[in-house]
CSV table of C-alpha atoms in Angstrom, one decimal:
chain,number,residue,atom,x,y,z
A,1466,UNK,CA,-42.1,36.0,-5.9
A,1467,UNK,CA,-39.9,38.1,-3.5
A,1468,UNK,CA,-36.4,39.0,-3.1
A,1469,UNK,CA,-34.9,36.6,-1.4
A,1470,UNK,CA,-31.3,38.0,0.1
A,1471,UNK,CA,-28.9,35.8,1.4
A,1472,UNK,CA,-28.5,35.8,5.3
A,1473,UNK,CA,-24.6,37.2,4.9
A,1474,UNK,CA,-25.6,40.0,2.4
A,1475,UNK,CA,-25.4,43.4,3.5
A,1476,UNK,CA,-28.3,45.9,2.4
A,1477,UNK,CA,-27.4,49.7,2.0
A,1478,UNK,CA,-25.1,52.1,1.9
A,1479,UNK,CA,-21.1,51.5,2.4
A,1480,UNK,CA,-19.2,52.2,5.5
A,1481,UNK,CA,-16.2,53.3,3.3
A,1482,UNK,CA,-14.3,53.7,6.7
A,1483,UNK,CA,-15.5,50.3,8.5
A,1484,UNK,CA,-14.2,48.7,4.8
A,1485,UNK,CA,-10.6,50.9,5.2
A,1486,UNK,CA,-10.7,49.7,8.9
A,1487,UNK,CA,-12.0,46.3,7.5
A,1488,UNK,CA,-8.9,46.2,4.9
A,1489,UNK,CA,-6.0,47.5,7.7
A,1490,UNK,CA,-6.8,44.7,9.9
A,1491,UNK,CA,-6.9,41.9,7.5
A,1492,UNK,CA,-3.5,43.3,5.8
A,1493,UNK,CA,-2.1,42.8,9.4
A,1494,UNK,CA,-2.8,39.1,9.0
A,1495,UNK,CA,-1.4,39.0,5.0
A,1496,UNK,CA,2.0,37.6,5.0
A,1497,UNK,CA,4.1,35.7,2.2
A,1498,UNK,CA,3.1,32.4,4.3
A,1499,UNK,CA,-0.9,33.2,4.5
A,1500,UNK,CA,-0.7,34.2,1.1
A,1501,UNK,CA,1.1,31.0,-0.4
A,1502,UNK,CA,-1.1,28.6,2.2
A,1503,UNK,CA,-4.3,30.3,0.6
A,1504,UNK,CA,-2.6,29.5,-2.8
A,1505,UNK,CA,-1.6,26.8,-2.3
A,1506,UNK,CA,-5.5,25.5,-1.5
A,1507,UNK,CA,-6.7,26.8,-4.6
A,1508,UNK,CA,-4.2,25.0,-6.8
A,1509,UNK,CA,-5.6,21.8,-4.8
A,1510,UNK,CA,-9.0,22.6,-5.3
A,1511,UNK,CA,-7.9,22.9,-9.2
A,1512,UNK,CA,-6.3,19.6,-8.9
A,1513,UNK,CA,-9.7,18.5,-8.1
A,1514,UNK,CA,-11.4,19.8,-11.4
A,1515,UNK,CA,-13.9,18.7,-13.5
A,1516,UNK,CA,-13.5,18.8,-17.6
A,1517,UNK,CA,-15.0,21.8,-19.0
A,1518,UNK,CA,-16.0,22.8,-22.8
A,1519,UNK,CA,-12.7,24.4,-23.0
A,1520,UNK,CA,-10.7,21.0,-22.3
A,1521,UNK,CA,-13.3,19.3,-24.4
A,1522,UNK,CA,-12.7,22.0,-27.2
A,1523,UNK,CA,-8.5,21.6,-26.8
A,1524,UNK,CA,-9.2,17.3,-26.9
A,1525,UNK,CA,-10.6,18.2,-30.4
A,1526,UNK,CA,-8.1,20.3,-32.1
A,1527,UNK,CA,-5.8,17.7,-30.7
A,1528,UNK,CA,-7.5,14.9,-32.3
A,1529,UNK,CA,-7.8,16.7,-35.7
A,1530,UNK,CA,-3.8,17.4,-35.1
A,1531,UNK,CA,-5.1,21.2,-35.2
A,1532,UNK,CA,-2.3,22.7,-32.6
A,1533,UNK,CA,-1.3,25.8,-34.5
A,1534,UNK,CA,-0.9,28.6,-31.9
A,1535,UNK,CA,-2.2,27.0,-28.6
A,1536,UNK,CA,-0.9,29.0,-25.6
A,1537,UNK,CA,-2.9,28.7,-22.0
A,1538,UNK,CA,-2.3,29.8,-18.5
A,1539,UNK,CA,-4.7,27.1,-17.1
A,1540,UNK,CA,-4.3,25.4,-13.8
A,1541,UNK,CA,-5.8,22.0,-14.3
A,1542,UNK,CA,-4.2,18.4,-14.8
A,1543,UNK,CA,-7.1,18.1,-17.7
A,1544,UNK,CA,-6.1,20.8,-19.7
A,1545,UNK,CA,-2.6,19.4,-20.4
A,1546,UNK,CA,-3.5,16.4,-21.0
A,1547,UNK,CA,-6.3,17.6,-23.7
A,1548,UNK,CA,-3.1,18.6,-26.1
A,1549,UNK,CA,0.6,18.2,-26.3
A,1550,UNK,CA,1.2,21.1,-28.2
A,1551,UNK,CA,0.2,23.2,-26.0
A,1552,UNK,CA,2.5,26.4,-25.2
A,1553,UNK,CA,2.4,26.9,-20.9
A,1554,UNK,CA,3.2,30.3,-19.3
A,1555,UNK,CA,4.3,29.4,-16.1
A,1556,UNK,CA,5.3,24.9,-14.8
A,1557,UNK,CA,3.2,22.4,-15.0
A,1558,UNK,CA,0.6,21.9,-11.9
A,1559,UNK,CA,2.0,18.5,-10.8
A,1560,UNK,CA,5.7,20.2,-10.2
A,1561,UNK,CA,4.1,22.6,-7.6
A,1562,UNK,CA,4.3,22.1,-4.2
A,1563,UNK,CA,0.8,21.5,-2.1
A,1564,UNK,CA,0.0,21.4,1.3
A,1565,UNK,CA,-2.9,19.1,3.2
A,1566,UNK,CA,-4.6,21.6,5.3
A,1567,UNK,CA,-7.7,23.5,4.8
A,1568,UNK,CA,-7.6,26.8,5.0
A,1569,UNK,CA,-11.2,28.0,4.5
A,1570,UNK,CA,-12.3,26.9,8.1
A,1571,UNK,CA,-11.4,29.9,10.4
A,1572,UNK,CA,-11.2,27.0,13.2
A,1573,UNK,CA,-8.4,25.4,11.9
A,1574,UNK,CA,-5.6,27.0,13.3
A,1575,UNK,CA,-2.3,27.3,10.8
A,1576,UNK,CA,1.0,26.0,11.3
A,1577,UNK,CA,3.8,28.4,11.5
A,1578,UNK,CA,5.7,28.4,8.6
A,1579,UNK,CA,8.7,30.6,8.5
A,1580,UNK,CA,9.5,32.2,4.6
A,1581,UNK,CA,12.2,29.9,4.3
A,1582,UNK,CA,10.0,26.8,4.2
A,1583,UNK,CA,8.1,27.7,1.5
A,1584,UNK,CA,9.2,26.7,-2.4
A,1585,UNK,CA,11.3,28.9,-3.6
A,1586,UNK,CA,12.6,29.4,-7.7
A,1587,UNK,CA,15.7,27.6,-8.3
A,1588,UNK,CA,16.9,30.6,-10.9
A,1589,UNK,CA,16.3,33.2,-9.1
A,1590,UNK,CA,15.9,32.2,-5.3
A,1591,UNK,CA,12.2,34.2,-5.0
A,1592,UNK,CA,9.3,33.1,-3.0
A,1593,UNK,CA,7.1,31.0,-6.0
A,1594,UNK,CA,3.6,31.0,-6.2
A,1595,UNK,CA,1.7,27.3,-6.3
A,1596,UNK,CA,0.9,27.3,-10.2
A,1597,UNK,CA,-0.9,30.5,-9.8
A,1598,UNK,CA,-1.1,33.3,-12.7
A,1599,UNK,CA,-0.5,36.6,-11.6
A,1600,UNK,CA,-1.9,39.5,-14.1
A,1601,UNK,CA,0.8,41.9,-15.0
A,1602,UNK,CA,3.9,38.5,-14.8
A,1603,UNK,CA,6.4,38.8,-17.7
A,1604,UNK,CA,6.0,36.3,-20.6
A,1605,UNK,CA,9.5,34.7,-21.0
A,1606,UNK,CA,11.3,36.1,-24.6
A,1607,UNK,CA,11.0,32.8,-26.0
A,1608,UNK,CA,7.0,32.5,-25.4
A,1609,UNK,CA,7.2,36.0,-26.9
A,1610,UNK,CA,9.1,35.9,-30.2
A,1611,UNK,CA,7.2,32.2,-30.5
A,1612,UNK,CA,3.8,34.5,-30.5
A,1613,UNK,CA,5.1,37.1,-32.9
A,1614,UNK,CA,6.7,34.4,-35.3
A,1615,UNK,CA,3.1,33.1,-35.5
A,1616,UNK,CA,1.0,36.3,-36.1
A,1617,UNK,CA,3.5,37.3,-38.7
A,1618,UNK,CA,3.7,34.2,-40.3
């Protein structure tokens, strides 16, 4: 059977200065607004999600009242419903703010939005993400000394 390449897939070597060229223009279009509108779709494409083996796996230990060091970072309505003892990283998904407009269709054209629309922390006044986990984010003190109680215990 042959190779069969998708219609959008490029064959060959890299233009590593098309992709630079590729990367400036598209950074011109990256703002804190396009950045929380695409967000802010993905969180509602999450709202949307279907149970996987890890919620059915968390409904389990739930059920067998086995809770004992359950942290996640997940996004989905389904996961926190699967255990109440679960430890979150960042606020529940139903406290973040979403917006009704679909942003994967280049034809729909975008509001404009000015920074001060968008939700911002109510601590510390910055621009917040919807529900989304960024790699490198603190963990709070308490989620931390709650982790180190556990593993020394």
């Amino acid at each position: 059977m042959a190779n069969q390449r998708n219609s959008t897939e490029t064959v060959g070597v890299i233009d590593t200065q098309a992709l630079a060229k590729t990367h400036q223009e598209a950074e011109q279009h990256i703002t804190p607004v396009t950045v929380w509108l695409f967000r802010s779709d993905r969180m509602g494409r999450a709202q949307e999600a279907k149970r996987t083996r890890g919620h059915v796996a968390l409904a389990k230990r739930r059920k067998r009242k086995f809770s004992a060091g359950t942290e996640h970072q997940s996004n989905t309505p389904l996961a926190t419903k699967a255990a109440a003892t679960i430890v979150h990283r960042r606020y529940p998904i139903n406290e973040a703010l979403t917006l009704s407009i679909n942003i994967s269709d280049s034809s729909v054209t975008l509001s404009q939005l000015d920074r001060s629309q968008l939700p911002h922390c109510p601590k510390c006044d910055s621009l917040m993400g919807p529900s989304v986990v960024f790699f490198g984010e603190a963990i709070s003190s308490v989620l931390t000394e709650a982790r180190h109680s556990f593993i020394v215990a």
